[in-house]
mmCIF file of N, CA and C in Angstrom:
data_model
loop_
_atom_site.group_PDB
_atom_site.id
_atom_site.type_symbol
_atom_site.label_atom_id
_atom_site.label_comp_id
_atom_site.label_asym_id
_atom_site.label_seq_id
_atom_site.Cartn_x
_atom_site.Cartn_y
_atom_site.Cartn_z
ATOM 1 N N UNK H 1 -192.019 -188.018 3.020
ATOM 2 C CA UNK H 1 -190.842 -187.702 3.817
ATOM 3 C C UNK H 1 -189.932 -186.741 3.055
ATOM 4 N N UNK H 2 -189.803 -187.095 1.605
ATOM 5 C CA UNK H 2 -188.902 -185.844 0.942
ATOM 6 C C UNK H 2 -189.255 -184.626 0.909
ATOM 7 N N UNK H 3 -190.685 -184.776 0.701
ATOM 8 C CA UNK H 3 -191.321 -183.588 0.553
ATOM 9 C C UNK H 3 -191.439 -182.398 1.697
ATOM 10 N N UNK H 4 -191.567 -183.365 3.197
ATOM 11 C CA UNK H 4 -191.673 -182.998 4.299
ATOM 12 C C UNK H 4 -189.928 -182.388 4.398
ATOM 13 N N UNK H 5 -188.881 -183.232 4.456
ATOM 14 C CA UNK H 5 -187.521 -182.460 4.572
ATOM 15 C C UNK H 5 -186.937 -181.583 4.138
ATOM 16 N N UNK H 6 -187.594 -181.324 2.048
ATOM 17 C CA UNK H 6 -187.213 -179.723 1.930
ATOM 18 C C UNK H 6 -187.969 -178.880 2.280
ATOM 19 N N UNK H 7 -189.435 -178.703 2.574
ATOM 20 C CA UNK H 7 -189.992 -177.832 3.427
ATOM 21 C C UNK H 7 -189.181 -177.589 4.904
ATOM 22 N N UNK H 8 -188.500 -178.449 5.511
ATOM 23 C CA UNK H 8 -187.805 -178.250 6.575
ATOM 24 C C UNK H 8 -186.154 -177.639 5.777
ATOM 25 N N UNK H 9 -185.907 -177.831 4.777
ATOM 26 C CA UNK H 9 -184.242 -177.159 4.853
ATOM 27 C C UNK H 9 -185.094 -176.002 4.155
ATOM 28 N N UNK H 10 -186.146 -176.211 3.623
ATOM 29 C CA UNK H 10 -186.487 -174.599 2.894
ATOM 30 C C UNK H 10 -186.364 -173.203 4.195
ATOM 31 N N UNK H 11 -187.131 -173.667 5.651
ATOM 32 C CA UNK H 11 -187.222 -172.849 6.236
ATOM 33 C C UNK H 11 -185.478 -172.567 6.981
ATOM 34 N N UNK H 12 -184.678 -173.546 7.100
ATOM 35 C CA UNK H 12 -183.253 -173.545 7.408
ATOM 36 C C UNK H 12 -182.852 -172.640 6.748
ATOM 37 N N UNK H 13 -182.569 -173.222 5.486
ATOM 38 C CA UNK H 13 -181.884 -171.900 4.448
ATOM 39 C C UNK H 13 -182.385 -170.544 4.597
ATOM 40 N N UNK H 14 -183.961 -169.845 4.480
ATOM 41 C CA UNK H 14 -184.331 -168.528 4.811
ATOM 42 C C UNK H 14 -183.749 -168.281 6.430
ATOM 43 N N UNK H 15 -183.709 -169.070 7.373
ATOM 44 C CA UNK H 15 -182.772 -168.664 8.466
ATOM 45 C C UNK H 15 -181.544 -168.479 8.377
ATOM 46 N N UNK H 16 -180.609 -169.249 7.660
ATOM 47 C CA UNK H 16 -179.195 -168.804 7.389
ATOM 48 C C UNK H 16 -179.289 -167.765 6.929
ATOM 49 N N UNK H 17 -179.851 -167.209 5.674
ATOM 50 C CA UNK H 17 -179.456 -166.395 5.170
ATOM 51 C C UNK H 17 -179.822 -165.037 5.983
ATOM 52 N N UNK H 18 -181.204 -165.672 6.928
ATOM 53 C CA UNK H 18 -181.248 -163.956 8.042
ATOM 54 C C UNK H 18 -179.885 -163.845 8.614
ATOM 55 N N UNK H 19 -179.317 -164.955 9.282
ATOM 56 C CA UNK H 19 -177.835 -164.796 9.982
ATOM 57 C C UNK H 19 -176.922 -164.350 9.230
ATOM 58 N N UNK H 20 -176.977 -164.709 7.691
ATOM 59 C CA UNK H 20 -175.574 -163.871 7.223
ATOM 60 C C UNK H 20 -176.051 -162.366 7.040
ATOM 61 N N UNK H 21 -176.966 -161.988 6.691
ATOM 62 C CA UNK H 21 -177.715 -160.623 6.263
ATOM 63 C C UNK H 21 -177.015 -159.889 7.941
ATOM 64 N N UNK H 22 -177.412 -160.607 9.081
ATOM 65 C CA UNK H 22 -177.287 -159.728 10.139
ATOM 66 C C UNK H 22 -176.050 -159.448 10.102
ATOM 67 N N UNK H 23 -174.879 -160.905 10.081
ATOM 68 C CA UNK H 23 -173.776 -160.708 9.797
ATOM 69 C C UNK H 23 -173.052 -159.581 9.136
ATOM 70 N N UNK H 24 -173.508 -159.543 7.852
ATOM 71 C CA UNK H 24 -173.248 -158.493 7.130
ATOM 72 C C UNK H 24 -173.582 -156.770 7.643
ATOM 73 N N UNK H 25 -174.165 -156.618 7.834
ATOM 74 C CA UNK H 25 -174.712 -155.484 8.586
ATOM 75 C C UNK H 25 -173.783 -154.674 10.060
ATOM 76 N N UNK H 26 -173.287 -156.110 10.779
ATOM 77 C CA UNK H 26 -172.682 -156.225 12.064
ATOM 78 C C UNK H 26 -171.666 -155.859 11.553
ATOM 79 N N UNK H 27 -171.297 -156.248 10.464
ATOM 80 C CA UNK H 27 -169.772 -156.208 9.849
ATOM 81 C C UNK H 27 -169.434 -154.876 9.516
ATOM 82 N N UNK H 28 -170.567 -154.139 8.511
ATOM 83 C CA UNK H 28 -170.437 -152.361 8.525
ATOM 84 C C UNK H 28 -170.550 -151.796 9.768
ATOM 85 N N UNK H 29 -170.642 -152.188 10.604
ATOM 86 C CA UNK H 29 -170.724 -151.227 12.083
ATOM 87 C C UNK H 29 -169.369 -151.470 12.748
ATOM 88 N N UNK H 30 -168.195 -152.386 11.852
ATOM 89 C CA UNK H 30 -166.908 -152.801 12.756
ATOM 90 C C UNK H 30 -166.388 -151.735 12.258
ATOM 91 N N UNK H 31 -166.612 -150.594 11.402
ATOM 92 C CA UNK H 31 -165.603 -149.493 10.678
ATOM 93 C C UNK H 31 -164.446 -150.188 10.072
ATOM 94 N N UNK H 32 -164.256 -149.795 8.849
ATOM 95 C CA UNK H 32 -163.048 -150.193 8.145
ATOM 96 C C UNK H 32 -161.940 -148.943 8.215
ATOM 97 N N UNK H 33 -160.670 -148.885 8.798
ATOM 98 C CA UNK H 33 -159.529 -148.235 9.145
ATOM 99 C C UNK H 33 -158.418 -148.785 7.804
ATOM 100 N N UNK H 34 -158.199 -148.369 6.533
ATOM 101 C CA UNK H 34 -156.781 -148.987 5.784
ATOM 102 C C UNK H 34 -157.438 -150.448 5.948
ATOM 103 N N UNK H 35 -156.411 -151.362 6.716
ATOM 104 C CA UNK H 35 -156.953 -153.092 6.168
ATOM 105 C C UNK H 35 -157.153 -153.488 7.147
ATOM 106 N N UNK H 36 -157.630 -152.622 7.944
ATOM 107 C CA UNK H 36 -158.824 -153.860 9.276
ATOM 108 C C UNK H 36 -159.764 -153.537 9.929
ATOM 109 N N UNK H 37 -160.734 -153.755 10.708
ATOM 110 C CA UNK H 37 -161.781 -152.985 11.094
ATOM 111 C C UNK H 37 -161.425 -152.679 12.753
ATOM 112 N N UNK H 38 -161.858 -151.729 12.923
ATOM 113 C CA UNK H 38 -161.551 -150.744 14.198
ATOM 114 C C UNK H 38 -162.403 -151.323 15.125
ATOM 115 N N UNK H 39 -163.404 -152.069 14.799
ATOM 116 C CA UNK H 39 -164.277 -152.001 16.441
ATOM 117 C C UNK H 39 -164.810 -153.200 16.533
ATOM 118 N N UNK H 40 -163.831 -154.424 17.572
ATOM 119 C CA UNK H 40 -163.624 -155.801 17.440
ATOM 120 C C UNK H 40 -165.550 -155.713 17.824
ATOM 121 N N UNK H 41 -166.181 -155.374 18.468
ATOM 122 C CA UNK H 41 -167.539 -155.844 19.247
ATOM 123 C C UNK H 41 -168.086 -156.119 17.928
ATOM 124 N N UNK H 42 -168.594 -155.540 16.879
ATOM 125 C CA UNK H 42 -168.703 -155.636 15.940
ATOM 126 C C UNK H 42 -168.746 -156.611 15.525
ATOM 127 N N UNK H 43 -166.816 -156.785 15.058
ATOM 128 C CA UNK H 43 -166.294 -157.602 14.400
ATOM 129 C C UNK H 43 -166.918 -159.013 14.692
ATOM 130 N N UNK H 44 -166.851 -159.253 16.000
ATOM 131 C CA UNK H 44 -167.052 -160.567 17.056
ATOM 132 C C UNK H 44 -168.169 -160.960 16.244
ATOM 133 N N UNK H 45 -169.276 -160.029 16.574
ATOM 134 C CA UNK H 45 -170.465 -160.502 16.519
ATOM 135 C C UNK H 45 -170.861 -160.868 15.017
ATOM 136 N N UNK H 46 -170.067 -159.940 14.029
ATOM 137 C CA UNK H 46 -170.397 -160.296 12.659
ATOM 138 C C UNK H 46 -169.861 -161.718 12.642
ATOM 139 N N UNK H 47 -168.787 -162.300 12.933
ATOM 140 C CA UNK H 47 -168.163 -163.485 12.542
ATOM 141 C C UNK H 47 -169.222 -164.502 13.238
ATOM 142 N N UNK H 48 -169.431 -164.472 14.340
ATOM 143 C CA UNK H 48 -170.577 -165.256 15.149
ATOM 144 C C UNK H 48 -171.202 -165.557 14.327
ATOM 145 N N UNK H 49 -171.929 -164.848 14.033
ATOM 146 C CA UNK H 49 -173.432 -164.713 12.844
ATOM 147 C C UNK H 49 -173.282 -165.430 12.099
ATOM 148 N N UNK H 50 -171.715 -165.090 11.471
ATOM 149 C CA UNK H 50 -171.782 -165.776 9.987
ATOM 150 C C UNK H 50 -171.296 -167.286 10.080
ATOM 151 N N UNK H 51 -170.800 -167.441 10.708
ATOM 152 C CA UNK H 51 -170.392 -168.899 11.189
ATOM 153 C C UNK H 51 -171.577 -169.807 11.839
ATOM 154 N N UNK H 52 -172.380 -169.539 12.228
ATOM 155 C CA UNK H 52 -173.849 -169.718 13.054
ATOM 156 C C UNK H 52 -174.496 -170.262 11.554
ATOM 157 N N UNK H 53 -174.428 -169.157 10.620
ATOM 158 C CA UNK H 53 -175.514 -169.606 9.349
ATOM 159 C C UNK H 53 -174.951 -170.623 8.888
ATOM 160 N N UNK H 54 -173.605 -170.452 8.566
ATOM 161 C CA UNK H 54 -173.034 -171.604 7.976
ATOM 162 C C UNK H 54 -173.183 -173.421 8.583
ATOM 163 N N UNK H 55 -173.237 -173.067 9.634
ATOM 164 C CA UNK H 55 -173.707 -174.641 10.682
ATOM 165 C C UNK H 55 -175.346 -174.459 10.106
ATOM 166 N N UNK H 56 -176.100 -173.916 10.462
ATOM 167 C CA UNK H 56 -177.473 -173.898 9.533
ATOM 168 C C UNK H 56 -177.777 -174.453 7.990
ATOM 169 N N UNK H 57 -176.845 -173.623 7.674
ATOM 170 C CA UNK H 57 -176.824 -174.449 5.894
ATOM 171 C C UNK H 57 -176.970 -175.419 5.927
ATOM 172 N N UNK H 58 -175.484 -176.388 6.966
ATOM 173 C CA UNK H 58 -175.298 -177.470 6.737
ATOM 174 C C UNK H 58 -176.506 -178.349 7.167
ATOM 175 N N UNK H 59 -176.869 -177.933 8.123
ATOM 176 C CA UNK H 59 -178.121 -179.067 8.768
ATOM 177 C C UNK H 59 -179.006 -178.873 8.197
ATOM 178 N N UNK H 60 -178.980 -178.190 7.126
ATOM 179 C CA UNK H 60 -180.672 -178.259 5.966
ATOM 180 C C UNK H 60 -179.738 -179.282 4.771
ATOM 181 N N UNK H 61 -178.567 -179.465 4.132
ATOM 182 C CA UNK H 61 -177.974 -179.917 3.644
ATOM 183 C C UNK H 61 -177.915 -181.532 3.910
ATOM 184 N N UNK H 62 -178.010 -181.747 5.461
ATOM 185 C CA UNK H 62 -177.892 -182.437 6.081
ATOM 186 C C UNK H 62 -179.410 -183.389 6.019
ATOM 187 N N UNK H 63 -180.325 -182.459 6.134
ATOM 188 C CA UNK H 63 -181.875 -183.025 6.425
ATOM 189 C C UNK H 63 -181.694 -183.685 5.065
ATOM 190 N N UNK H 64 -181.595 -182.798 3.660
ATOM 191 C CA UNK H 64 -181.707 -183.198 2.382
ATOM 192 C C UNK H 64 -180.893 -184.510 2.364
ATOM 193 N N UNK H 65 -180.104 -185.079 2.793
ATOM 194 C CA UNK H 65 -179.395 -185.841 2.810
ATOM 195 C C UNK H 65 -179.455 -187.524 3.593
ATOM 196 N N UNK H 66 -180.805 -186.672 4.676
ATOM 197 C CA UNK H 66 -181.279 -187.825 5.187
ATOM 198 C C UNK H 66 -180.047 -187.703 6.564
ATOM 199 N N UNK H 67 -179.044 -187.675 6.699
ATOM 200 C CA UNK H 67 -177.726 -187.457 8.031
ATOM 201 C C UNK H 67 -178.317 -186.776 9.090
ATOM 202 N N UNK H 68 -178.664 -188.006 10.096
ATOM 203 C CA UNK H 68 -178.993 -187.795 11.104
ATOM 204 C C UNK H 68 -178.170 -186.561 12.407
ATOM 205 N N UNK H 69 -178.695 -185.726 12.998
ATOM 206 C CA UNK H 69 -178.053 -184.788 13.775
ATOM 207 C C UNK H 69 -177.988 -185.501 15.251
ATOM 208 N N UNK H 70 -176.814 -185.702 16.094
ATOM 209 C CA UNK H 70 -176.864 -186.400 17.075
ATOM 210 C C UNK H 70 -177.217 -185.533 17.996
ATOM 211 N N UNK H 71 -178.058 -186.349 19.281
ATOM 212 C CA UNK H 71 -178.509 -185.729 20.389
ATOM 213 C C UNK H 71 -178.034 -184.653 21.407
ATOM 214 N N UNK H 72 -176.733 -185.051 21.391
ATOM 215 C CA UNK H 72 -176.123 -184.135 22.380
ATOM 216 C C UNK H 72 -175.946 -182.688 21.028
ATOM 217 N N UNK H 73 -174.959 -181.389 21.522
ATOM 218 C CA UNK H 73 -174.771 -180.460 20.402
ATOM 219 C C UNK H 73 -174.099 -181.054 19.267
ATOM 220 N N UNK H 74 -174.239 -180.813 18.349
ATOM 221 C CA UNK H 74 -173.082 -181.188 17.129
ATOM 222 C C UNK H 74 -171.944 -180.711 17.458
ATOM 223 N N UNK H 75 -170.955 -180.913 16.827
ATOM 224 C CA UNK H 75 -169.961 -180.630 17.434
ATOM 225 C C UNK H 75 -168.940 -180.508 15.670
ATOM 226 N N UNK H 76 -167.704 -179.389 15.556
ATOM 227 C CA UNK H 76 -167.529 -179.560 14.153
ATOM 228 C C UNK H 76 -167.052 -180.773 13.727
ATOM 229 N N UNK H 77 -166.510 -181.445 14.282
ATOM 230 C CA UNK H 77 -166.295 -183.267 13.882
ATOM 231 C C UNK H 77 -167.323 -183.604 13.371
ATOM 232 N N UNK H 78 -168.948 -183.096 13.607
ATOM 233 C CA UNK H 78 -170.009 -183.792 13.148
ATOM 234 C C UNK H 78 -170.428 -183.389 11.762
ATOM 235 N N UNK H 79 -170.134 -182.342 11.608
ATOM 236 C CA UNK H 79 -170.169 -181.226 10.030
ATOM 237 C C UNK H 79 -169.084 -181.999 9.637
ATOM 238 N N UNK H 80 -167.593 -182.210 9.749
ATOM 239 C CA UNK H 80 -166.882 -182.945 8.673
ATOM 240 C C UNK H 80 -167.093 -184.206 8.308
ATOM 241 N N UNK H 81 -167.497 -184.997 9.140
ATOM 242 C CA UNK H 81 -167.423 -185.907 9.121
ATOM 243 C C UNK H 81 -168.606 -186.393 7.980
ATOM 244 N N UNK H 82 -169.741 -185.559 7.920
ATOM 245 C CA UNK H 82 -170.634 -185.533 7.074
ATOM 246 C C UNK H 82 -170.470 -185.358 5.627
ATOM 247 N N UNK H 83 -169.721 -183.812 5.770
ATOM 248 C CA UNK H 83 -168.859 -183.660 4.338
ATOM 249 C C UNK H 83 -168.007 -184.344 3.683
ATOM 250 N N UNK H 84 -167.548 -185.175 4.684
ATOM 251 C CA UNK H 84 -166.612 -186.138 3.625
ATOM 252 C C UNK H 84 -166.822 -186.823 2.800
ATOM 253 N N UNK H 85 -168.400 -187.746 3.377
ATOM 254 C CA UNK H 85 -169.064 -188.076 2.352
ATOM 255 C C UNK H 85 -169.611 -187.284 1.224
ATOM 256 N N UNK H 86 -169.824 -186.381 1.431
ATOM 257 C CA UNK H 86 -171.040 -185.254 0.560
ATOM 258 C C UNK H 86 -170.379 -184.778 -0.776
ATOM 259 N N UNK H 87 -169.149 -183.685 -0.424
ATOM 260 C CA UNK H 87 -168.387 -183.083 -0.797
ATOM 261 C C UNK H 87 -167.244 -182.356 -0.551
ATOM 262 N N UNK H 88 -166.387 -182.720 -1.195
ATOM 263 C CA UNK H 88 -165.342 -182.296 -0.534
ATOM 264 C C UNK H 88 -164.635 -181.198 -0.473
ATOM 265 N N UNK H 89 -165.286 -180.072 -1.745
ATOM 266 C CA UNK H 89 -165.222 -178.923 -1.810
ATOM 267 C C UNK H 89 -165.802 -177.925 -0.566
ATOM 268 N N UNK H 90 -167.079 -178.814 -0.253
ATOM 269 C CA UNK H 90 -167.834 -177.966 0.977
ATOM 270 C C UNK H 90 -167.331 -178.412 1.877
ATOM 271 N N UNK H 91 -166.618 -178.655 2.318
ATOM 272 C CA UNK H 91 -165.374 -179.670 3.513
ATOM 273 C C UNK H 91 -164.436 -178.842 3.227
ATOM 274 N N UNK H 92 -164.382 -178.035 2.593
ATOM 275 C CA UNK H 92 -162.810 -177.254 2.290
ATOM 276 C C UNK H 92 -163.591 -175.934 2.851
ATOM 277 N N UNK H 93 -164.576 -175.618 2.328
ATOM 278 C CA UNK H 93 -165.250 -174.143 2.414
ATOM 279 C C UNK H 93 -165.752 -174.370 4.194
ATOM 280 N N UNK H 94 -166.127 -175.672 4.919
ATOM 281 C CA UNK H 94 -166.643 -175.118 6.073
ATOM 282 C C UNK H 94 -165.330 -175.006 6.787
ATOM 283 N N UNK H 95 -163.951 -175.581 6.848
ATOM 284 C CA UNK H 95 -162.725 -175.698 7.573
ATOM 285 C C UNK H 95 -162.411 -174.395 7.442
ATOM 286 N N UNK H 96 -162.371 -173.731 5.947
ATOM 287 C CA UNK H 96 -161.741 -172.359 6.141
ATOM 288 C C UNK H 96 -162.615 -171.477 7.280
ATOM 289 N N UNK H 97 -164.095 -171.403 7.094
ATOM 290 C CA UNK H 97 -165.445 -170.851 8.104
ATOM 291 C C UNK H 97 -165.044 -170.679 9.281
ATOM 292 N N UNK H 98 -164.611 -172.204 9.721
ATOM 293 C CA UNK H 98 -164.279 -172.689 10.842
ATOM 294 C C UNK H 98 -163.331 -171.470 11.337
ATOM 295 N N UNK H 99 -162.251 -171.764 10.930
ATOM 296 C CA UNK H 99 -160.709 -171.236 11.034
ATOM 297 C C UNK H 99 -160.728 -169.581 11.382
ATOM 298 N N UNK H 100 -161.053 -169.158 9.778
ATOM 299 C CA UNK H 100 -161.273 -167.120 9.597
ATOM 300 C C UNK H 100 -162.706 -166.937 10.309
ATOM 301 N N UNK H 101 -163.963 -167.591 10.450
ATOM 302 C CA UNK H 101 -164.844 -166.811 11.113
ATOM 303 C C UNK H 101 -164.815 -167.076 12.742
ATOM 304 N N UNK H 102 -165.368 -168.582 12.560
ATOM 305 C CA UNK H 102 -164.997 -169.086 14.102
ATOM 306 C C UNK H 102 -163.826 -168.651 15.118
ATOM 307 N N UNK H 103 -163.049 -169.239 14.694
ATOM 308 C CA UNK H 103 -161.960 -168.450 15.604
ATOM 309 C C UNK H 103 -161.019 -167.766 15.542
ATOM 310 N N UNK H 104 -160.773 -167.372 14.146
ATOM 311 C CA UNK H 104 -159.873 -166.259 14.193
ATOM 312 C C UNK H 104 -160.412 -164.967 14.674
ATOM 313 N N UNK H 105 -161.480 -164.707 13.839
ATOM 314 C CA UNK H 105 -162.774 -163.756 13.428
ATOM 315 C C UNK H 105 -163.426 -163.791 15.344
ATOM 316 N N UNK H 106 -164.060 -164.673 15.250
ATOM 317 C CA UNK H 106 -164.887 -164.668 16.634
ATOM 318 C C UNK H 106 -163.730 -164.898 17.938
ATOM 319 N N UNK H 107 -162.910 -165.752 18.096
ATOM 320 C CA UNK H 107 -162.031 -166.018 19.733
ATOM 321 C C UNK H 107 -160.620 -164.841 19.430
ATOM 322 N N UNK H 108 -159.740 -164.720 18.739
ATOM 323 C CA UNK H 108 -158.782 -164.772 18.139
ATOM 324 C C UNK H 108 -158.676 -162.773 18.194
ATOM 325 N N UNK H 109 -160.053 -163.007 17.534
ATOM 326 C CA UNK H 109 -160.038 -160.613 17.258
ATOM 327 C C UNK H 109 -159.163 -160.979 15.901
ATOM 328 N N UNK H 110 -159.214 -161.575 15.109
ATOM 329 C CA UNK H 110 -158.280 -161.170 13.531
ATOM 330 C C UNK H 110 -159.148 -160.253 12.817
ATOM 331 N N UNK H 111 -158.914 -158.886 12.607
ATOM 332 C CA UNK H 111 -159.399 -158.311 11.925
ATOM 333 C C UNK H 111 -159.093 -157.889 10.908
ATOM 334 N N UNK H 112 -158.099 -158.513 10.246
ATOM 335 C CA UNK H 112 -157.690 -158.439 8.872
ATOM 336 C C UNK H 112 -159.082 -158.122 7.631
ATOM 337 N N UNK H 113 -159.262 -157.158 7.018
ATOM 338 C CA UNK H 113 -160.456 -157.517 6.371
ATOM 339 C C UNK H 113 -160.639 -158.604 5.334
ATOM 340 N N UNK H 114 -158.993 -158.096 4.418
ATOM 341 C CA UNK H 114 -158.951 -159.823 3.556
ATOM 342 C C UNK H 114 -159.675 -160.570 3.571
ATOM 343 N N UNK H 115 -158.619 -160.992 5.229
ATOM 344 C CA UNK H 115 -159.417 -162.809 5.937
ATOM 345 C C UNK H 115 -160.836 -162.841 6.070
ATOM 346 N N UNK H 116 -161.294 -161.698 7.107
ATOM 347 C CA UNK H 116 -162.691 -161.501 7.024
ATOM 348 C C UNK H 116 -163.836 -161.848 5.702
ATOM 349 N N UNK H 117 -163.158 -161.190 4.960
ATOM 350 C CA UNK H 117 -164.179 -161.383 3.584
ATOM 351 C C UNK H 117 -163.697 -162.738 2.704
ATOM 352 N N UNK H 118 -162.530 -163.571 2.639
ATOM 353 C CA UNK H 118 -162.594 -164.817 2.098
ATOM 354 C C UNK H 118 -163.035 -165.854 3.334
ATOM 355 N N UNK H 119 -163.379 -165.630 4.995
ATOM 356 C CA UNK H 119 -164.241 -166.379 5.452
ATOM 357 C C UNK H 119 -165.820 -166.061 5.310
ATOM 358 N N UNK H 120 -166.206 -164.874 4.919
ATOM 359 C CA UNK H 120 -167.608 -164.442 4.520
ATOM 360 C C UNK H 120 -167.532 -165.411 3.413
ATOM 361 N N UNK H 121 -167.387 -165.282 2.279
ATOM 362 C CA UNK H 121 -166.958 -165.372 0.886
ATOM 363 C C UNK H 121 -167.166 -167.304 1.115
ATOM 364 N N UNK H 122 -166.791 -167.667 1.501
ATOM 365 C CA UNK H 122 -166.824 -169.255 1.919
ATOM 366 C C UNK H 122 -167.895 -169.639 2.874
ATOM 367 N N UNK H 123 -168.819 -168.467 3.074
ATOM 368 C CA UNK H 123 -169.891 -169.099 4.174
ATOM 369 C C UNK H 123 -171.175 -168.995 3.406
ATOM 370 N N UNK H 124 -170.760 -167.859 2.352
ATOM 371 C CA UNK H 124 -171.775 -167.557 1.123
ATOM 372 C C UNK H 124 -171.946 -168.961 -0.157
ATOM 373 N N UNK H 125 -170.747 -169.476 -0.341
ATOM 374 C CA UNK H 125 -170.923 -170.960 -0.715
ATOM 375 C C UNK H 125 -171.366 -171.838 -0.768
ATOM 376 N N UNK H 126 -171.338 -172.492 0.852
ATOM 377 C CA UNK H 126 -171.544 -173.357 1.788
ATOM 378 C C UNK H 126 -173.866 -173.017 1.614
ATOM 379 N N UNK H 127 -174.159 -171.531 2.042
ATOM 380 C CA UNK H 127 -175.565 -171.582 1.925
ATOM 381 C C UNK H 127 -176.135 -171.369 0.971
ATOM 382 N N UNK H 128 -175.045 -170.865 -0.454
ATOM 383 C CA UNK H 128 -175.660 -171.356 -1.883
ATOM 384 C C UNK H 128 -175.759 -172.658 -2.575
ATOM 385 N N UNK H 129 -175.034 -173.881 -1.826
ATOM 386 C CA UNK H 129 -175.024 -174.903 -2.169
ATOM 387 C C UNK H 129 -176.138 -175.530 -0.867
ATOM 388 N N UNK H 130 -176.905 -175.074 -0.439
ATOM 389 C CA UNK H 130 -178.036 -175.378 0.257
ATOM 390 C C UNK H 130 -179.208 -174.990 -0.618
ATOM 391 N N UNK H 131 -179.332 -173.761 -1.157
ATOM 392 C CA UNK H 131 -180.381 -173.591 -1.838
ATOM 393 C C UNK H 131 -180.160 -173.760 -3.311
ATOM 394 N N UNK H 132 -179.350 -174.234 -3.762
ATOM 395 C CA UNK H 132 -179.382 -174.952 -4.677
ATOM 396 C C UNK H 132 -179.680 -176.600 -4.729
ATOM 397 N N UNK H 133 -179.721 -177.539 -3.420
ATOM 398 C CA UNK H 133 -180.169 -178.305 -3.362
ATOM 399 C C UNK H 133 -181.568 -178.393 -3.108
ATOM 400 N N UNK H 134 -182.073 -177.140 -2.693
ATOM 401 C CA UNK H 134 -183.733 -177.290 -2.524
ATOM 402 C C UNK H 134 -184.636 -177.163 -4.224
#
């Protein structure tokens, strides 16, 4: 069974990290203007991405951990609630995710680049402390 679950977060983690890679990519196509990027479609979609991997991390984090994923969608109550037990540093890094990619980044249009890059910057964390558990 262990053996079987990091072969399963092994292939998780190489998927996050396609989502932040796209992320990243999406993100040079938002144009940087002085301190924000010019072209929200972009923007949107980079934050999507990167917030997407970051829920990925966690559920390979999650497998390693044995924390069952409930039937209906997860929902982010289900990521904290996990982290609390886990760590509480990565409970700090997915809330900020949450906040600058999810919805500032993705509902919101914040295109601050700052923010942008300390919610990148915290999603890069979150899936190095995934493959460091494999």
């Amino acid at each position: 069974m262990q053996t079987e679950n990091k072969i399963i977060a092994r292939k998780i983690y190489e998927e996050a990290v396609r989502y932040m890679n796209n992320a990243q990519k999406e993100l040079q196509k938002a144009n940087k203007n002085g301190k924000i990027y010019q072209d929200v479609k972009h923007l949107r979609i980079a934050c999507g991405a990167a917030y997407l991997a970051v829920l990925k991390a966690l559920d390979g984090i999650f497998i390693l951990r044995n924390i069952q994923k409930p039937k209906k969608r997860a929902s982010i109550e289900y990521y904290q609630q996990g982290l609390t037990n886990i760590d509480k540093k990565m409970l700090t890094s997915l809330n900020v995710t949450y906040e600058l990619l999810h919805i500032c980044g993705y509902y919101d249009v914040l295109n601050e680049i700052y923010t942008i890059k300390h919610g990148f910057d915290e999603a890069q964390n979150i899936i190095r402390k995934l493959k460091q558990a494999l």
